Amino acid sequence: MAKTAGTSVPTVSKVLRGGTDVSAQTRARVMEAVRAVGYTRRAGSKGEAARDENGWSHMLDLVVTHFEGSWANLLIAGVGREAAAAGLDVGLTLADPHSDWVSRVLRRRTLGVIGTLVDPASAQFGALFAAGVPVVLIDPMSTPPSGVASVGVANWEGGRMAAEHLLSLGHVRMGVVAGHARHLFSRARVDGFRAAADTATAGGAAVSVAHGGWNRAKATTATHTLLDGDPGITGIFACADSMALGVYDALSARGLRVPQDISVIGFDDLPEAQYITPGLTTVRQPSTELGAAAVKLLIEFSRGEDGGARPAGRMKLATELVVRASTGPAPAPAASGR
């Protein structure tokens, strides 16, 4: 790594310890070298960083790209409750790409890091892996490095459930408001939805996809795009409840009723799903349980309760369909008003 970064071995070591007496330019070169070389030190070889003078660290870090929104709040609650039950404090770290947040984490005597709403392919997370900091990812946006554990939900199965529900109500022309195209969990939800539609109808169902970027306003625009492209759509799957709100906004602006004209189904089962009118049918993911499961796995990994081995693969929690008033039978073509 030192050769790739054009610096000395002690400087590389200093960066991976979160040292402050390294220039921003040198730190960036080292992080890029970490990514290029793909170096990862076993967490067990850095066990001393997880200890304080009295034994194990009493703190873990939760690294996120934003704190806003019901889903983030539910997940933070799950992390906080499970950590408190284990006698641990939680440090909330904002993964701002324009700040040197990773060095602050490396300087702390933390038990480990739980990362969510973050990209494990980033140079910052590469530095954590290289430094041997125990890391557990929650539904990572991209494929994590080999041997890095993750906790997530059955996204593909959730998409399948959404399609099967709409198909059972007679909908065969459907739209999907997806998140970012590059995010694994968005792609899995879309793929599950498409697979169910193709299987159940032998290819007779039409599924159109537009990307709403996990944002209410962008989901509104995406919904208009879907309906401009196919005015005959009678059912829409929003890959997040936050985007379903944008779908409602677009349908209201077009004078369309939910579910009489178009049925809407979301994904998450956030509190908002119960509060909006009509109540949102959605695929529930156990957000609070996700946070708790990540803490348990991190504790086992960091404290050697798993035998000292690095956890591999993905723990997957089940999703389930929650039916409310936003879905109904597909309207007959003459009754759709379009």
GROMACS .gro file of C-alpha atoms in nm:
model
  338
    1MET     CA    1   0.000   0.000   0.000
    2ALA     CA    2   0.284   0.238   0.081
    3LYS     CA    3   0.435   0.181  -0.264
    4THR     CA    4   0.099   0.237  -0.435
    5ALA     CA    5   0.034   0.552  -0.232
    6GLY     CA    6   0.388   0.683  -0.285
    7THR     CA    7   0.450   0.720   0.087
    8SER     CA    8   0.614   0.536   0.377
    9VAL     CA    9   0.490   0.233   0.569
   10PRO     CA   10   0.470   0.431   0.897
   11THR     CA   11   0.254   0.691   0.722
   12VAL     CA   12   0.015   0.423   0.599
   13SER     CA   13  -0.001   0.281   0.951
   14LYS     CA   14  -0.067   0.629   1.089
   15VAL     CA   15  -0.359   0.683   0.849
   16LEU     CA   16  -0.511   0.347   0.942
   17ARG     CA   17  -0.491   0.447   1.311
   18GLY     CA   18  -0.667   0.778   1.241
   19GLY     CA   19  -0.358   0.988   1.309
   20THR     CA   20  -0.406   1.363   1.278
   21ASP     CA   21  -0.055   1.461   1.166
   22VAL     CA   22  -0.107   1.352   0.805
   23SER     CA   23  -0.205   1.590   0.526
   24ALA     CA   24  -0.543   1.554   0.358
   25GLN     CA   25  -0.372   1.481   0.027
   26THR     CA   26  -0.159   1.201   0.173
   27ARG     CA   27  -0.457   1.056   0.356
   28ALA     CA   28  -0.656   1.051   0.030
   29ARG     CA   29  -0.370   0.875  -0.151
   30VAL     CA   30  -0.348   0.610   0.120
   31MET     CA   31  -0.724   0.549   0.112
   32GLU     CA   32  -0.715   0.515  -0.264
   33ALA     CA   33  -0.424   0.270  -0.230
   34VAL     CA   34  -0.627   0.068   0.020
   35ARG     CA   35  -0.908   0.045  -0.235
   36ALA     CA   36  -0.674  -0.040  -0.522
   37VAL     CA   37  -0.480  -0.308  -0.335
   38GLY     CA   38  -0.785  -0.453  -0.162
   39TYR     CA   39  -0.596  -0.500   0.164
   40THR     CA   40  -0.794  -0.608   0.470
   41ARG     CA   41  -0.639  -0.687   0.805
   42ARG     CA   42  -0.821  -0.939   1.022
   43ALA     CA   43  -1.012  -0.767   1.298
   44GLY     CA   44  -0.867  -1.011   1.546
   45SER     CA   45  -0.520  -0.875   1.481
   46LYS     CA   46  -0.633  -0.537   1.606
   47GLY     CA   47  -0.814  -0.659   1.915
   48GLU     CA   48  -0.637  -0.407   2.131
   49ALA     CA   49  -0.823  -0.125   1.953
   50ALA     CA   50  -1.151  -0.267   2.077
   51ARG     CA   51  -1.041  -0.254   2.443
   52ASP     CA   52  -1.006   0.010   2.707
   53GLU     CA   53  -0.809  -0.002   3.031
   54ASN     CA   54  -1.083  -0.206   3.200
   55GLY     CA   55  -1.151  -0.453   2.920
   56TRP     CA   56  -1.376  -0.425   2.618
   57SER     CA   57  -1.484  -0.094   2.473
   58HIS     CA   58  -1.823   0.035   2.586
   59MET     CA   59  -1.900   0.207   2.257
   60LEU     CA   60  -1.988   0.118   1.901
   61ASP     CA   61  -2.024   0.349   1.601
   62LEU     CA   62  -2.330   0.373   1.377
   63VAL     CA   63  -2.226   0.529   1.046
   64VAL     CA   64  -2.501   0.666   0.820
   65THR     CA   65  -2.529   0.911   0.531
   66HIS     CA   66  -2.827   1.089   0.688
   67PHE     CA   67  -3.031   1.086   1.006
   68GLU     CA   68  -3.356   1.219   0.862
   69GLY     CA   69  -3.661   1.006   0.786
   70SER     CA   70  -3.873   0.748   0.963
   71TRP     CA   71  -3.675   0.450   0.837
   72ALA     CA   72  -3.347   0.585   0.973
   73ASN     CA   73  -3.516   0.666   1.304
   74LEU     CA   74  -3.657   0.314   1.338
   75LEU     CA   75  -3.320   0.160   1.262
   76ILE     CA   76  -3.137   0.391   1.505
   77ALA     CA   77  -3.393   0.292   1.772
   78GLY     CA   78  -3.318  -0.076   1.714
   79VAL     CA   79  -2.942  -0.019   1.736
   80GLY     CA   80  -2.978   0.198   2.046
   81ARG     CA   81  -3.202  -0.040   2.238
   82GLU     CA   82  -2.993  -0.349   2.168
   83ALA     CA   83  -2.670  -0.163   2.246
   84ALA     CA   84  -2.812  -0.033   2.575
   85ALA     CA   85  -2.917  -0.385   2.672
   86ALA     CA   86  -2.556  -0.492   2.617
   87GLY     CA   87  -2.418  -0.201   2.821
   88LEU     CA   88  -2.290  -0.015   2.516
   89ASP     CA   89  -2.314   0.347   2.408
   90VAL     CA   90  -2.369   0.438   2.043
   91GLY     CA   91  -2.179   0.707   1.859
   92LEU     CA   92  -2.368   0.845   1.558
   93THR     CA   93  -2.132   0.932   1.273
   94LEU     CA   94  -2.245   1.115   0.961
   95ALA     CA   95  -2.063   0.973   0.658
   96ASP     CA   96  -2.019   1.306   0.486
   97PRO     CA   97  -1.795   1.246   0.181
   98HIS     CA   98  -1.649   1.595   0.226
   99SER     CA   99  -1.531   1.536   0.584
  100ASP     CA  100  -1.266   1.307   0.733
  101TRP     CA  101  -1.516   1.109   0.939
  102VAL     CA  102  -1.326   0.783   0.903
  103SER     CA  103  -1.021   0.917   1.090
  104ARG     CA  104  -1.242   1.016   1.383
  105VAL     CA  105  -1.379   0.662   1.396
  106LEU     CA  106  -1.030   0.510   1.372
  107ARG     CA  107  -0.908   0.723   1.666
  108ARG     CA  108  -1.190   0.605   1.891
  109ARG     CA  109  -1.152   0.286   2.090
  110THR     CA  110  -1.472   0.153   1.939
  111LEU     CA  111  -1.603  -0.201   1.955
  112GLY     CA  112  -1.678  -0.177   1.583
  113VAL     CA  113  -1.887  -0.008   1.318
  114ILE     CA  114  -2.240  -0.066   1.192
  115GLY     CA  115  -2.284   0.096   0.852
  116THR     CA  116  -2.617   0.169   0.688
  117LEU     CA  117  -2.729   0.383   0.396
  118VAL     CA  118  -2.362   0.381   0.293
  119ASP     CA  119  -2.160   0.244   0.002
  120PRO     CA  120  -1.908  -0.020   0.117
  121ALA     CA  121  -1.711   0.040  -0.202
  122SER     CA  122  -1.615   0.390  -0.087
  123ALA     CA  123  -1.253   0.469   0.001
  124GLN     CA  124  -1.356   0.561   0.357
  125PHE     CA  125  -1.505   0.220   0.427
  126GLY     CA  126  -1.207   0.061   0.258
  127ALA     CA  127  -0.988   0.226   0.524
  128LEU     CA  128  -1.202   0.074   0.801
  129PHE     CA  129  -1.174  -0.272   0.647
  130ALA     CA  130  -0.799  -0.232   0.600
  131ALA     CA  131  -0.751  -0.118   0.959
  132GLY     CA  132  -0.919  -0.434   1.083
  133VAL     CA  133  -1.211  -0.249   1.244
  134PRO     CA  134  -1.503  -0.492   1.288
  135VAL     CA  135  -1.780  -0.385   1.049
  136VAL     CA  136  -2.137  -0.507   1.000
  137LEU     CA  137  -2.333  -0.356   0.712
  138ILE     CA  138  -2.710  -0.313   0.701
  139ASP     CA  139  -2.851  -0.371   0.351
  140PRO     CA  140  -2.541  -0.243   0.170
  141MET     CA  141  -2.592  -0.036  -0.146
  142SER     CA  142  -2.331  -0.237  -0.336
  143THR     CA  143  -2.162  -0.575  -0.295
  144PRO     CA  144  -1.943  -0.566   0.018
  145PRO     CA  145  -1.587  -0.701   0.021
  146SER     CA  146  -1.543  -1.073   0.067
  147GLY     CA  147  -1.581  -1.178   0.429
  148VAL     CA  148  -1.768  -0.865   0.543
  149ALA     CA  149  -2.095  -0.950   0.714
  150SER     CA  150  -2.425  -0.783   0.635
  151VAL     CA  151  -2.778  -0.788   0.770
  152GLY     CA  152  -3.069  -0.717   0.540
  153VAL     CA  153  -3.422  -0.808   0.448
  154ALA     CA  154  -3.575  -1.033   0.184
  155ASN     CA  155  -3.596  -0.759  -0.079
  156TRP     CA  156  -3.652  -0.987  -0.379
  157GLU     CA  157  -3.926  -1.176  -0.196
  158GLY     CA  158  -4.084  -0.845  -0.093
  159GLY     CA  159  -4.102  -0.732  -0.454
  160ARG     CA  160  -4.254  -1.065  -0.546
  161MET     CA  161  -4.521  -1.027  -0.277
  162ALA     CA  162  -4.610  -0.681  -0.403
  163ALA     CA  163  -4.661  -0.808  -0.758
  164GLU     CA  164  -4.856  -1.114  -0.648
  165HIS     CA  165  -5.092  -0.896  -0.447
  166LEU     CA  166  -5.163  -0.665  -0.740
  167LEU     CA  167  -5.199  -0.960  -0.979
  168SER     CA  168  -5.448  -1.125  -0.743
  169LEU     CA  169  -5.662  -0.812  -0.779
  170GLY     CA  170  -5.657  -0.835  -1.157
  171HIS     CA  171  -5.385  -0.578  -1.236
  172VAL     CA  172  -5.181  -0.669  -1.543
  173ARG     CA  173  -5.054  -0.324  -1.648
  174MET     CA  174  -4.834  -0.208  -1.365
  175GLY     CA  175  -4.566   0.047  -1.288
  176VAL     CA  176  -4.271   0.044  -1.048
  177VAL     CA  177  -4.124   0.357  -0.890
  178ALA     CA  178  -3.776   0.232  -0.800
  179GLY     CA  179  -3.494   0.385  -0.599
  180HIS     CA  180  -3.146   0.433  -0.745
  181ALA     CA  181  -3.068   0.190  -1.027
  182ARG     CA  182  -2.727   0.103  -0.879
  183HIS     CA  183  -2.854   0.014  -0.529
  184LEU     CA  184  -2.869  -0.361  -0.471
  185PHE     CA  185  -3.184  -0.352  -0.259
  186SER     CA  186  -3.373  -0.142  -0.516
  187ARG     CA  187  -3.273  -0.377  -0.797
  188ALA     CA  188  -3.375  -0.680  -0.590
  189ARG     CA  189  -3.722  -0.537  -0.523
  190VAL     CA  190  -3.773  -0.457  -0.892
  191ASP     CA  191  -3.641  -0.798  -1.001
  192GLY     CA  192  -3.871  -0.980  -0.760
  193PHE     CA  193  -4.168  -0.780  -0.885
  194ARG     CA  194  -4.086  -0.849  -1.251
  195ALA     CA  195  -4.026  -1.218  -1.189
  196ALA     CA  196  -4.364  -1.265  -1.021
  197ALA     CA  197  -4.543  -1.073  -1.297
  198ASP     CA  198  -4.374  -1.276  -1.572
  199THR     CA  199  -4.428  -1.611  -1.399
  200ALA     CA  200  -4.793  -1.560  -1.307
  201THR     CA  201  -4.902  -1.434  -1.647
  202ALA     CA  202  -4.656  -1.619  -1.874
  203GLY     CA  203  -4.527  -1.281  -1.989
  204GLY     CA  204  -4.873  -1.133  -2.033
  205ALA     CA  205  -4.830  -0.860  -1.775
  206ALA     CA  206  -4.675  -0.524  -1.865
  207VAL     CA  207  -4.436  -0.372  -1.610
  208SER     CA  208  -4.288  -0.024  -1.660
  209VAL     CA  209  -4.011   0.109  -1.432
  210ALA     CA  210  -3.908   0.467  -1.349
  211HIS     CA  211  -3.654   0.570  -1.084
  212GLY     CA  212  -3.758   0.799  -0.800
  213GLY     CA  213  -3.430   0.807  -0.607
  214TRP     CA  214  -3.584   0.739  -0.261
  215ASN     CA  215  -3.723   1.092  -0.272
  216ARG     CA  216  -4.087   1.205  -0.254
  217ALA     CA  217  -4.051   1.482  -0.514
  218LYS     CA  218  -3.852   1.262  -0.753
  219ALA     CA  219  -4.108   0.984  -0.707
  220THR     CA  220  -4.381   1.229  -0.810
  221THR     CA  221  -4.191   1.302  -1.131
  222ALA     CA  222  -4.129   0.930  -1.188
  223THR     CA  223  -4.501   0.858  -1.151
  224HIS     CA  224  -4.587   1.117  -1.414
  225THR     CA  225  -4.327   0.957  -1.639
  226LEU     CA  226  -4.485   0.614  -1.594
  227LEU     CA  227  -4.837   0.734  -1.668
  228ASP     CA  228  -4.730   0.948  -1.962
  229GLY     CA  229  -4.567   0.637  -2.108
  230ASP     CA  230  -4.859   0.403  -2.032
  231PRO     CA  231  -5.189   0.571  -1.935
  232GLY     CA  232  -5.339   0.224  -1.889
  233ILE     CA  233  -5.142   0.142  -1.574
  234THR     CA  234  -5.378   0.038  -1.292
  235GLY     CA  235  -5.130  -0.056  -1.018
  236ILE     CA  236  -4.806   0.105  -0.896
  237PHE     CA  237  -4.541  -0.043  -0.668
  238ALA     CA  238  -4.326   0.216  -0.491
  239CYS     CA  239  -4.001   0.061  -0.364
  240ALA     CA  240  -4.021   0.273  -0.046
  241ASP     CA  241  -4.310   0.423   0.149
  242SER     CA  242  -4.145   0.765   0.122
  243MET     CA  243  -4.176   0.738  -0.255
  244ALA     CA  244  -4.534   0.613  -0.228
  245LEU     CA  245  -4.618   0.956  -0.086
  246GLY     CA  246  -4.487   1.104  -0.410
  247VAL     CA  247  -4.701   0.859  -0.606
  248TYR     CA  248  -5.006   0.983  -0.414
  249ASP     CA  249  -4.909   1.342  -0.497
  250ALA     CA  250  -4.884   1.268  -0.870
  251LEU     CA  251  -5.212   1.079  -0.883
  252SER     CA  252  -5.391   1.357  -0.698
  253ALA     CA  253  -5.251   1.614  -0.942
  254ARG     CA  254  -5.387   1.406  -1.232
  255GLY     CA  255  -5.731   1.372  -1.073
  256LEU     CA  256  -5.691   0.996  -1.019
  257ARG     CA  257  -5.830   0.818  -0.714
  258VAL     CA  258  -5.657   0.558  -0.496
  259PRO     CA  259  -5.749   0.273  -0.528
  260GLN     CA  260  -6.053   0.319  -0.754
  261ASP     CA  261  -5.843   0.430  -1.053
  262ILE     CA  262  -5.494   0.314  -0.952
  263SER     CA  263  -5.384   0.088  -0.669
  264VAL     CA  264  -5.064   0.176  -0.484
  265ILE     CA  265  -4.840  -0.050  -0.277
  266GLY     CA  266  -4.526   0.056  -0.091
  267PHE     CA  267  -4.230  -0.101   0.086
  268ASP     CA  268  -4.115  -0.043   0.449
  269ASP     CA  269  -4.434  -0.006   0.658
  270LEU     CA  270  -4.329   0.327   0.805
  271PRO     CA  271  -4.565   0.510   1.044
  272GLU     CA  272  -4.669   0.732   0.752
  273ALA     CA  273  -4.825   0.429   0.582
  274GLN     CA  274  -5.099   0.423   0.845
  275TYR     CA  275  -5.150   0.798   0.864
  276ILE     CA  276  -5.205   0.885   0.498
  277THR     CA  277  -5.545   0.850   0.332
  278PRO     CA  278  -5.617   0.594   0.211
  279GLY     CA  279  -5.395   0.382   0.433
  280LEU     CA  280  -5.105   0.239   0.234
  281THR     CA  281  -5.079  -0.129   0.153
  282THR     CA  282  -4.710  -0.206   0.187
  283VAL     CA  283  -4.442  -0.470   0.228
  284ARG     CA  284  -4.319  -0.453   0.585
  285GLN     CA  285  -3.949  -0.478   0.654
  286PRO     CA  286  -3.850  -0.518   1.022
  287SER     CA  287  -3.646  -0.196   1.043
  288THR     CA  288  -3.597  -0.191   1.421
  289GLU     CA  289  -3.511  -0.560   1.423
  290LEU     CA  290  -3.248  -0.495   1.155
  291GLY     CA  291  -3.063  -0.257   1.384
  292ALA     CA  292  -3.084  -0.499   1.678
  293ALA     CA  293  -2.958  -0.792   1.468
  294ALA     CA  294  -2.661  -0.588   1.346
  295VAL     CA  295  -2.560  -0.504   1.705
  296LYS     CA  296  -2.579  -0.868   1.814
  297LEU     CA  297  -2.365  -0.977   1.520
  298LEU     CA  298  -2.109  -0.704   1.582
  299ILE     CA  299  -2.079  -0.797   1.950
  300GLU     CA  300  -2.028  -1.165   1.866
  301PHE     CA  301  -1.768  -1.078   1.606
  302SER     CA  302  -1.578  -0.818   1.806
  303ARG     CA  303  -1.569  -1.007   2.135
  304GLY     CA  304  -1.476  -1.340   1.985
  305GLU     CA  305  -1.809  -1.502   2.067
  306ASP     CA  306  -1.811  -1.647   1.714
  307GLY     CA  307  -1.485  -1.827   1.780
  308GLY     CA  308  -1.278  -1.542   1.644
  309ALA     CA  309  -1.375  -1.599   1.282
  310ARG     CA  310  -1.479  -1.312   1.060
  311PRO     CA  311  -1.853  -1.347   0.988
  312ALA     CA  312  -1.923  -1.404   0.624
  313GLY     CA  313  -2.229  -1.372   0.407
  314ARG     CA  314  -2.562  -1.212   0.477
  315MET     CA  315  -2.824  -1.252   0.746
  316LYS     CA  316  -3.166  -1.203   0.588
  317LEU     CA  317  -3.483  -1.108   0.779
  318ALA     CA  318  -3.826  -1.183   0.638
  319THR     CA  319  -4.063  -0.931   0.481
  320GLU     CA  320  -4.442  -0.952   0.495
  321LEU     CA  321  -4.738  -0.800   0.315
  322VAL     CA  322  -4.955  -0.554   0.510
  323VAL     CA  323  -5.286  -0.490   0.331
  324ARG     CA  324  -5.464  -0.158   0.382
  325ALA     CA  325  -5.699   0.052   0.172
  326SER     CA  326  -5.471   0.168  -0.111
  327THR     CA  327  -5.513  -0.147  -0.320
  328GLY     CA  328  -5.830  -0.277  -0.481
  329PRO     CA  329  -5.960  -0.458  -0.788
  330ALA     CA  330  -5.830  -0.340  -1.123
  331PRO     CA  331  -6.086  -0.116  -1.293
  332ALA     CA  332  -6.239  -0.229  -1.617
  333PRO     CA  333  -6.095  -0.034  -1.913
  334ALA     CA  334  -6.420   0.150  -1.977
  335ALA     CA  335  -6.450   0.247  -1.609
  336SER     CA  336  -6.099   0.381  -1.565
  337GLY     CA  337  -6.182   0.724  -1.705
  338ARG     CA  338  -5.862   0.729  -1.905
   0.00000   0.00000   0.00000
